[in-house]
Amino acid sequence: QIMIQGKATSDKAGELLSLFELILTDAKLDSKSRVIEMLKESKSRIESSIQASGHSYANTRIKSRYTVGGYIGEKMSGISYLQTVKDLLEQAEEDWPSLLARFERIRSTILDETKCRDGMVLDVTGDAKVLETVQPEIEKFLAKLPGDSKGEKLQNFYAEEHPWATQAKKEMTENAATIDEGFVVPTQVSYVGKGGQLFAPGEAVSGASAVVARFLRTGYLWDQVRVIGGAYGGFCTFSSTDGFFSFLSYRDPNLADTIDVYDKAGDALTAAADELEKNPDALATAIIGAIGDMDGALMPDQKGFTAYRRWLANESSEARQKFRDEILNTKPEDFRAFGERLKTFSNPTVAVVSSSAAFEAAAEAGKEMKINQVV
């Protein structure tokens, strides 16, 4: 999908939608010098981003080994995307006509008159008065776009597998080996990630998992990775939709020691479960924190985008309420069960962004990885 977003007051809505129309239908793609300039800027920005936010790239890389969405996301915005930008830059400099043809083909596919309306969604957020005011501008905008409601229908992606997913599964089987990787950049710190599939695809995940993951992030990992280890941040991520779990550190002076901390997290949760049985107030605090994360205050534009994202994902209010009830009913035993899963983590892998010296020291400590030079 391609998504265009913007904000405007109701009296400027027409101007905003005119910009959207210009971007979609009339963008000038044939300026070789501008494209080369933009690709060079993108290359520099990604290289800087990997050095400054290596934990995010490490997490994306790990997830690409286990989930289809993660694999596609890594290709679109992860470390491998940097190589794509480099390849595009080379193509722009040496074979501009073929790259221009690719750009034109992408736009013609997006605006295919026979089916583009079926895949088009317009989401507008505002109060009743604003929506009434902007309605004429919305109708004018839609009338100028190609296609009509009588065109062909796209396949039902809720019921049928998307072609991208089919291709991603094929490539994952061929290319995405579950190996530990290190990515070398000029830095004096490390961004250490370790993760994998904690729950099998399709396996039911209780809302209690959100409480446990938050407790682990704000307690054990904060204490061991940040306070004792000296990193700027230590945390974990967990997705209840696909069962993927990861440990991450930010601007970490350690590498091998941090991985050891991750490996002891299961034992830490078992000990925490014993303590929480004796301290119900601490359990209540953990539950309140998780509810706060789920139901935090949102600005109007955030409310609109969140509702749109939930609609797109086919996420019902009933499912959210069920998850919320499971959070509220979290018991110490849920911490113990989550800890046991971490102790028996099936085939987790590591991805680290750091310096050559740090990887050499980690190898001496028994943490060997496939090393890739990034910058």
CSV table of C-alpha atoms in Angstrom, one decimal:
chain,number,residue,atom,x,y,z
A,1,GLN,CA,0.0,0.0,0.0
A,2,ILE,CA,0.9,3.6,-0.4
A,3,MET,CA,-0.3,6.0,2.2
A,4,ILE,CA,-0.4,9.8,2.1
A,5,GLN,CA,-1.2,11.8,5.3
A,6,GLY,CA,-1.6,15.4,6.1
A,7,LYS,CA,-3.3,17.8,8.5
A,8,ALA,CA,-5.1,21.1,7.8
A,9,THR,CA,-7.8,23.4,9.1
A,10,SER,CA,-11.2,22.9,7.5
A,11,ASP,CA,-10.8,26.1,5.4
A,12,LYS,CA,-7.5,24.7,3.9
A,13,ALA,CA,-8.8,21.2,3.3
A,14,GLY,CA,-9.1,21.8,-0.4
A,15,GLU,CA,-5.5,22.9,-0.7
A,16,LEU,CA,-4.3,19.8,1.2
A,17,LEU,CA,-6.3,17.5,-1.1
A,18,SER,CA,-4.9,19.3,-4.1
A,19,LEU,CA,-1.4,18.5,-2.9
A,20,PHE,CA,-2.5,14.9,-2.5
A,21,GLU,CA,-3.8,14.9,-6.1
A,22,LEU,CA,-0.6,16.4,-7.4
A,23,ILE,CA,1.5,13.8,-5.6
A,24,LEU,CA,-0.5,10.9,-6.8
A,25,THR,CA,-1.2,11.9,-10.4
A,26,ASP,CA,1.2,14.6,-11.5
A,27,ALA,CA,4.5,14.1,-9.7
A,28,LYS,CA,7.4,14.7,-12.1
A,29,LEU,CA,9.4,11.5,-12.1
A,30,ASP,CA,11.7,12.3,-15.0
A,31,SER,CA,14.3,14.5,-13.3
A,32,LYS,CA,17.4,12.4,-13.2
A,33,SER,CA,19.5,14.9,-11.2
A,34,ARG,CA,16.7,15.2,-8.6
A,35,VAL,CA,16.3,11.5,-8.2
A,36,ILE,CA,20.0,11.0,-7.8
A,37,GLU,CA,20.1,13.8,-5.2
A,38,MET,CA,17.2,12.2,-3.3
A,39,LEU,CA,18.8,8.7,-3.4
A,40,LYS,CA,22.1,10.2,-2.0
A,41,GLU,CA,20.2,11.9,0.7
A,42,SER,CA,18.3,8.6,1.6
A,43,LYS,CA,21.6,6.7,1.7
A,44,SER,CA,23.2,9.2,4.0
A,45,ARG,CA,20.1,9.3,6.2
A,46,ILE,CA,19.8,5.5,6.5
A,47,GLU,CA,23.5,5.2,7.4
A,48,SER,CA,23.2,7.8,10.1
A,49,SER,CA,20.0,6.2,11.4
A,50,ILE,CA,21.6,2.8,11.7
A,51,GLN,CA,24.4,4.4,13.8
A,52,ALA,CA,22.0,6.4,16.0
A,53,SER,CA,19.1,3.9,16.2
A,54,GLY,CA,20.8,0.5,15.8
A,55,HIS,CA,18.4,-1.2,18.2
A,56,SER,CA,15.5,-0.6,15.8
A,57,TYR,CA,17.4,-2.0,12.9
A,58,ALA,CA,18.5,-5.0,15.0
A,59,ASN,CA,14.9,-5.7,16.0
A,60,THR,CA,13.7,-5.5,12.4
A,61,ARG,CA,16.4,-7.8,11.3
A,62,ILE,CA,15.6,-10.4,13.9
A,63,LYS,CA,11.9,-10.3,13.1
A,64,SER,CA,12.6,-10.8,9.4
A,65,ARG,CA,13.8,-14.3,10.2
A,66,TYR,CA,10.5,-15.4,11.8
A,67,THR,CA,7.5,-13.6,10.3
A,68,VAL,CA,6.3,-12.7,6.8
A,69,GLY,CA,5.4,-9.1,7.9
A,70,GLY,CA,8.8,-8.7,9.5
A,71,TYR,CA,10.6,-10.0,6.4
A,72,ILE,CA,8.7,-7.5,4.1
A,73,GLY,CA,9.3,-4.7,6.6
A,74,GLU,CA,13.0,-5.4,6.7
A,75,LYS,CA,13.2,-5.2,2.9
A,76,MET,CA,11.3,-1.9,2.9
A,77,SER,CA,13.0,-0.1,5.8
A,78,GLY,CA,15.7,-2.3,7.4
A,79,ILE,CA,19.4,-2.8,6.9
A,80,SER,CA,18.9,-4.6,3.6
A,81,TYR,CA,17.0,-1.5,2.3
A,82,LEU,CA,20.3,0.4,2.5
A,83,GLN,CA,21.7,-1.9,-0.2
A,84,THR,CA,18.5,-1.4,-2.2
A,85,VAL,CA,19.1,2.4,-2.1
A,86,LYS,CA,22.7,1.9,-3.2
A,87,ASP,CA,21.6,-0.3,-6.1
A,88,LEU,CA,19.0,2.3,-7.1
A,89,LEU,CA,21.6,5.0,-7.0
A,90,GLU,CA,23.9,3.0,-9.2
A,91,GLN,CA,21.0,2.3,-11.7
A,92,ALA,CA,20.1,6.0,-11.7
A,93,GLU,CA,23.6,7.0,-12.6
A,94,GLU,CA,24.4,4.3,-15.1
A,95,ASP,CA,21.0,3.3,-16.6
A,96,TRP,CA,18.5,6.1,-16.0
A,97,PRO,CA,15.9,5.0,-18.6
A,98,SER,CA,15.3,1.6,-17.0
A,99,LEU,CA,14.9,3.2,-13.6
A,100,LEU,CA,12.5,5.8,-14.9
A,101,ALA,CA,10.5,3.0,-16.5
A,102,ARG,CA,10.2,1.3,-13.1
A,103,PHE,CA,8.9,4.5,-11.5
A,104,GLU,CA,6.3,5.0,-14.2
A,105,ARG,CA,5.2,1.3,-14.0
A,106,ILE,CA,4.7,1.6,-10.2
A,107,ARG,CA,2.6,4.7,-10.6
A,108,SER,CA,0.5,3.2,-13.4
A,109,THR,CA,-0.1,0.1,-11.2
A,110,ILE,CA,-1.2,2.3,-8.3
A,111,LEU,CA,-3.5,4.4,-10.5
A,112,ASP,CA,-4.8,1.5,-12.7
A,113,GLU,CA,-8.2,2.8,-13.8
A,114,THR,CA,-9.7,-0.7,-13.9
A,115,LYS,CA,-9.2,-1.5,-10.2
A,116,CYS,CA,-7.6,1.4,-8.2
A,117,ARG,CA,-10.9,2.5,-6.6
A,118,ASP,CA,-11.5,-0.9,-5.0
A,119,GLY,CA,-8.2,-0.6,-3.1
A,120,MET,CA,-8.6,3.1,-2.3
A,121,VAL,CA,-9.5,4.3,1.2
A,122,LEU,CA,-9.9,7.8,2.4
A,123,ASP,CA,-9.9,8.4,6.2
A,124,VAL,CA,-10.8,11.8,7.5
A,125,THR,CA,-10.8,12.8,11.2
A,126,GLY,CA,-12.7,15.8,12.6
A,127,ASP,CA,-15.8,16.8,14.5
A,128,ALA,CA,-19.2,16.8,12.9
A,129,LYS,CA,-19.0,20.5,11.8
A,130,VAL,CA,-15.5,20.0,10.2
A,131,LEU,CA,-16.6,16.9,8.3
A,132,GLU,CA,-19.7,18.7,7.0
A,133,THR,CA,-17.5,21.7,5.9
A,134,VAL,CA,-14.9,19.6,4.1
A,135,GLN,CA,-17.4,17.2,2.4
A,136,PRO,CA,-17.6,19.2,-0.9
A,137,GLU,CA,-13.8,19.4,-1.2
A,138,ILE,CA,-13.6,15.6,-0.6
A,139,GLU,CA,-16.1,15.0,-3.4
A,140,LYS,CA,-14.2,17.2,-5.8
A,141,PHE,CA,-10.9,15.4,-4.9
A,142,LEU,CA,-12.4,12.0,-5.5
A,143,ALA,CA,-14.0,13.0,-8.7
A,144,LYS,CA,-10.5,14.0,-10.1
A,145,LEU,CA,-8.9,10.7,-9.3
A,146,PRO,CA,-8.9,7.9,-12.0
A,147,GLY,CA,-11.3,4.9,-12.0
A,148,ASP,CA,-14.8,4.5,-10.7
A,149,SER,CA,-16.8,2.3,-8.3
A,150,LYS,CA,-17.8,0.0,-11.2
A,151,GLY,CA,-14.3,-1.2,-11.8
A,152,GLU,CA,-12.7,-4.5,-11.2
A,153,LYS,CA,-12.4,-5.9,-7.6
A,154,LEU,CA,-9.1,-6.7,-6.0
A,155,GLN,CA,-8.8,-10.1,-4.3
A,156,ASN,CA,-10.0,-10.3,-0.7
A,157,PHE,CA,-6.8,-10.1,1.2
A,158,TYR,CA,-8.5,-11.0,4.5
A,159,ALA,CA,-9.4,-14.4,3.0
A,160,GLU,CA,-6.7,-14.9,0.4
A,161,GLU,CA,-2.9,-14.6,0.7
A,162,HIS,CA,-1.4,-11.4,-0.7
A,163,PRO,CA,1.1,-12.1,-3.6
A,164,TRP,CA,3.8,-10.2,-1.5
A,165,ALA,CA,3.3,-12.7,1.3
A,166,THR,CA,3.6,-15.6,-1.1
A,167,GLN,CA,6.8,-14.3,-2.5
A,168,ALA,CA,8.1,-13.4,1.0
A,169,LYS,CA,7.6,-17.0,2.3
A,170,LYS,CA,9.5,-18.3,-0.7
A,171,GLU,CA,12.4,-15.9,-0.2
A,172,MET,CA,12.4,-16.6,3.6
A,173,THR,CA,12.8,-20.3,2.9
A,174,GLU,CA,15.7,-19.7,0.5
A,175,ASN,CA,17.4,-16.7,2.1
A,176,ALA,CA,16.4,-15.9,5.7
A,177,ALA,CA,18.6,-18.3,7.6
A,178,THR,CA,18.1,-18.1,11.4
A,179,ILE,CA,21.7,-17.1,12.2
A,180,ASP,CA,23.3,-14.6,14.6
A,181,GLU,CA,24.5,-11.5,12.8
A,182,GLY,CA,26.6,-8.5,13.6
A,183,PHE,CA,26.6,-5.3,11.6
A,184,VAL,CA,29.7,-3.1,11.7
A,185,VAL,CA,29.3,0.7,11.9
A,186,PRO,CA,31.6,3.5,13.2
A,187,THR,CA,30.5,3.6,16.9
A,188,GLN,CA,31.7,3.3,20.4
A,189,VAL,CA,28.6,1.6,21.7
A,190,SER,CA,26.5,-1.5,20.8
A,191,TYR,CA,22.8,-2.1,20.1
A,192,VAL,CA,22.2,-5.6,21.1
A,193,GLY,CA,19.2,-7.6,20.1
A,194,LYS,CA,18.0,-11.2,20.6
A,195,GLY,CA,14.6,-12.6,19.8
A,196,GLY,CA,12.4,-15.1,18.1
A,197,GLN,CA,9.1,-16.8,17.9
A,198,LEU,CA,7.9,-17.1,21.5
A,199,PHE,CA,4.4,-18.2,20.5
A,200,ALA,CA,3.6,-20.3,17.4
A,201,PRO,CA,1.6,-18.6,14.6
A,202,GLY,CA,-2.1,-18.8,15.4
A,203,GLU,CA,-1.5,-19.8,19.0
A,204,ALA,CA,-3.7,-18.0,21.5
A,205,VAL,CA,-1.9,-15.2,23.4
A,206,SER,CA,-3.4,-13.9,26.6
A,207,GLY,CA,-3.5,-10.2,27.5
A,208,ALA,CA,-1.5,-11.2,30.6
A,209,SER,CA,1.5,-11.3,28.3
A,210,ALA,CA,1.3,-7.5,27.9
A,211,VAL,CA,1.6,-7.2,31.7
A,212,VAL,CA,4.6,-9.6,31.9
A,213,ALA,CA,6.4,-8.0,29.0
A,214,ARG,CA,6.0,-4.5,30.5
A,215,PHE,CA,7.1,-5.7,33.9
A,216,LEU,CA,10.2,-7.3,32.3
A,217,ARG,CA,11.0,-4.1,30.4
A,218,THR,CA,10.6,-1.7,33.3
A,219,GLY,CA,12.1,-3.9,36.0
A,220,TYR,CA,14.6,-6.6,35.3
A,221,LEU,CA,15.9,-5.2,32.0
A,222,TRP,CA,16.0,-1.6,33.2
A,223,ASP,CA,18.0,-2.7,36.3
A,224,GLN,CA,20.4,-5.1,34.6
A,225,VAL,CA,21.0,-3.5,31.3
A,226,ARG,CA,20.7,0.2,32.1
A,227,VAL,CA,21.4,0.7,35.8
A,228,ILE,CA,24.0,-2.0,36.3
A,229,GLY,CA,25.2,-2.5,32.7
A,230,GLY,CA,25.4,1.2,31.9
A,231,ALA,CA,23.4,1.2,28.7
A,232,TYR,CA,21.2,4.2,27.8
A,233,GLY,CA,18.3,1.8,27.5
A,234,GLY,CA,17.3,-1.9,27.9
A,235,PHE,CA,13.9,-3.1,27.0
A,236,CYS,CA,11.9,-5.8,25.2
A,237,THR,CA,9.1,-6.0,22.6
A,238,PHE,CA,6.3,-8.5,22.2
A,239,SER,CA,3.6,-8.8,19.6
A,240,SER,CA,0.5,-10.7,20.6
A,241,THR,CA,-0.6,-10.9,17.0
A,242,ASP,CA,2.3,-12.9,15.7
A,243,GLY,CA,4.0,-14.2,18.9
A,244,PHE,CA,7.4,-12.5,18.2
A,245,PHE,CA,9.5,-11.4,21.2
A,246,SER,CA,12.8,-9.6,21.3
A,247,PHE,CA,15.3,-8.1,23.8
A,248,LEU,CA,17.0,-4.9,22.9
A,249,SER,CA,19.6,-2.5,24.3
A,250,TYR,CA,20.3,1.1,23.3
A,251,ARG,CA,23.8,2.7,23.3
A,252,ASP,CA,25.2,-0.2,25.3
A,253,PRO,CA,28.8,-0.3,26.5
A,254,ASN,CA,28.5,-4.1,26.6
A,255,LEU,CA,27.7,-6.9,24.1
A,256,ALA,CA,28.4,-10.4,25.4
A,257,ASP,CA,27.3,-9.5,29.0
A,258,THR,CA,24.1,-8.1,27.7
A,259,ILE,CA,23.2,-11.3,25.9
A,260,ASP,CA,23.9,-13.2,29.1
A,261,VAL,CA,21.4,-10.9,30.9
A,262,TYR,CA,18.8,-11.7,28.2
A,263,ASP,CA,19.4,-15.4,28.7
A,264,LYS,CA,18.6,-15.1,32.5
A,265,ALA,CA,15.3,-13.3,32.0
A,266,GLY,CA,13.2,-16.5,32.3
A,267,ASP,CA,14.7,-17.2,35.8
A,268,ALA,CA,14.1,-13.6,36.7
A,269,LEU,CA,10.4,-13.9,35.9
A,270,THR,CA,10.1,-17.1,37.9
A,271,ALA,CA,11.5,-15.3,40.9
A,272,ALA,CA,9.2,-12.4,40.2
A,273,ALA,CA,6.2,-14.7,40.2
A,274,ASP,CA,7.1,-15.9,43.7
A,275,GLU,CA,7.5,-12.3,45.0
A,276,LEU,CA,4.2,-11.2,43.4
A,277,GLU,CA,2.3,-13.9,45.1
A,278,LYS,CA,3.4,-12.3,48.4
A,279,ASN,CA,2.9,-8.7,47.2
A,280,PRO,CA,-0.5,-8.2,45.4
A,281,ASP,CA,0.0,-4.4,45.4
A,282,ALA,CA,3.0,-4.8,43.1
A,283,LEU,CA,1.0,-7.0,40.8
A,284,ALA,CA,-1.8,-4.4,40.7
A,285,THR,CA,0.8,-1.7,39.8
A,286,ALA,CA,2.0,-3.9,36.9
A,287,ILE,CA,-1.6,-4.4,35.7
A,288,ILE,CA,-2.3,-0.6,35.9
A,289,GLY,CA,0.8,0.2,33.9
A,290,ALA,CA,-0.2,-2.2,31.1
A,291,ILE,CA,-3.8,-0.8,31.0
A,292,GLY,CA,-2.3,2.6,30.7
A,293,ASP,CA,-0.2,1.6,27.7
A,294,MET,CA,-3.3,0.1,26.1
A,295,ASP,CA,-5.7,3.0,26.8
A,296,GLY,CA,-3.5,6.0,26.9
A,297,ALA,CA,-4.8,9.5,25.9
A,298,LEU,CA,-4.6,10.3,22.2
A,299,MET,CA,-4.7,13.5,20.3
A,300,PRO,CA,-7.5,13.8,17.7
A,301,ASP,CA,-5.3,12.9,14.7
A,302,GLN,CA,-3.9,9.9,16.7
A,303,LYS,CA,-7.5,8.8,17.4
A,304,GLY,CA,-8.4,8.9,13.8
A,305,PHE,CA,-5.3,7.0,12.6
A,306,THR,CA,-5.6,4.4,15.4
A,307,ALA,CA,-9.2,3.7,14.4
A,308,TYR,CA,-8.2,3.5,10.7
A,309,ARG,CA,-5.3,1.1,11.5
A,310,ARG,CA,-7.7,-1.1,13.6
A,311,TRP,CA,-10.2,-1.2,10.8
A,312,LEU,CA,-7.5,-2.1,8.3
A,313,ALA,CA,-6.3,-4.9,10.5
A,314,ASN,CA,-9.9,-6.1,11.1
A,315,GLU,CA,-9.5,-5.7,14.8
A,316,SER,CA,-12.8,-5.7,16.6
A,317,SER,CA,-13.7,-3.8,19.8
A,318,GLU,CA,-14.8,-7.2,21.3
A,319,ALA,CA,-11.3,-8.6,20.8
A,320,ARG,CA,-9.8,-5.6,22.4
A,321,GLN,CA,-12.1,-5.9,25.4
A,322,LYS,CA,-11.3,-9.5,25.7
A,323,PHE,CA,-7.6,-8.7,25.7
A,324,ARG,CA,-8.2,-5.9,28.3
A,325,ASP,CA,-10.1,-8.3,30.6
A,326,GLU,CA,-7.2,-10.7,30.4
A,327,ILE,CA,-4.8,-8.0,31.4
A,328,LEU,CA,-7.0,-7.1,34.4
A,329,ASN,CA,-7.1,-10.8,35.4
A,330,THR,CA,-3.3,-11.3,35.3
A,331,LYS,CA,-2.0,-13.7,38.0
A,332,PRO,CA,1.5,-14.4,39.3
A,333,GLU,CA,1.2,-17.8,37.5
A,334,ASP,CA,1.2,-15.9,34.1
A,335,PHE,CA,4.6,-14.5,35.0
A,336,ARG,CA,5.9,-18.0,35.7
A,337,ALA,CA,4.4,-19.4,32.5
A,338,PHE,CA,6.0,-16.6,30.4
A,339,GLY,CA,9.3,-17.2,32.1
A,340,GLU,CA,9.2,-20.9,31.3
A,341,ARG,CA,8.6,-20.0,27.6
A,342,LEU,CA,11.7,-17.8,27.7
A,343,LYS,CA,13.8,-20.6,29.3
A,344,THR,CA,12.7,-22.9,26.4
A,345,PHE,CA,12.8,-20.2,23.7
A,346,SER,CA,12.9,-22.2,20.4
A,347,ASN,CA,15.7,-21.1,18.1
A,348,PRO,CA,16.2,-17.5,19.1
A,349,THR,CA,18.8,-15.5,17.2
A,350,VAL,CA,20.9,-12.4,17.7
A,351,ALA,CA,21.4,-9.2,15.7
A,352,VAL,CA,23.8,-6.5,16.9
A,353,VAL,CA,24.9,-3.2,15.5
A,354,SER,CA,28.4,-2.3,16.9
A,355,SER,CA,32.0,-1.8,16.1
A,356,SER,CA,34.6,-4.3,14.8
A,357,ALA,CA,36.4,-4.2,18.2
A,358,ALA,CA,33.3,-5.0,20.1
A,359,PHE,CA,32.6,-8.0,17.9
A,360,GLU,CA,36.1,-9.3,18.3
A,361,ALA,CA,35.8,-9.1,22.1
A,362,ALA,CA,32.4,-10.8,21.9
A,363,ALA,CA,33.9,-13.6,19.8
A,364,GLU,CA,36.5,-14.1,22.5
A,365,ALA,CA,33.7,-14.4,25.1
A,366,GLY,CA,32.0,-17.1,23.0
A,367,LYS,CA,29.5,-14.9,21.2
A,368,GLU,CA,30.3,-15.5,17.5
A,369,MET,CA,28.3,-14.0,14.7
A,370,LYS,CA,28.3,-13.6,11.0
A,371,ILE,CA,29.8,-10.1,10.5
A,372,ASN,CA,28.5,-7.7,7.9
A,373,GLN,CA,30.1,-4.3,7.1
A,374,VAL,CA,27.4,-1.7,6.8
A,375,VAL,CA,29.0,1.7,6.9
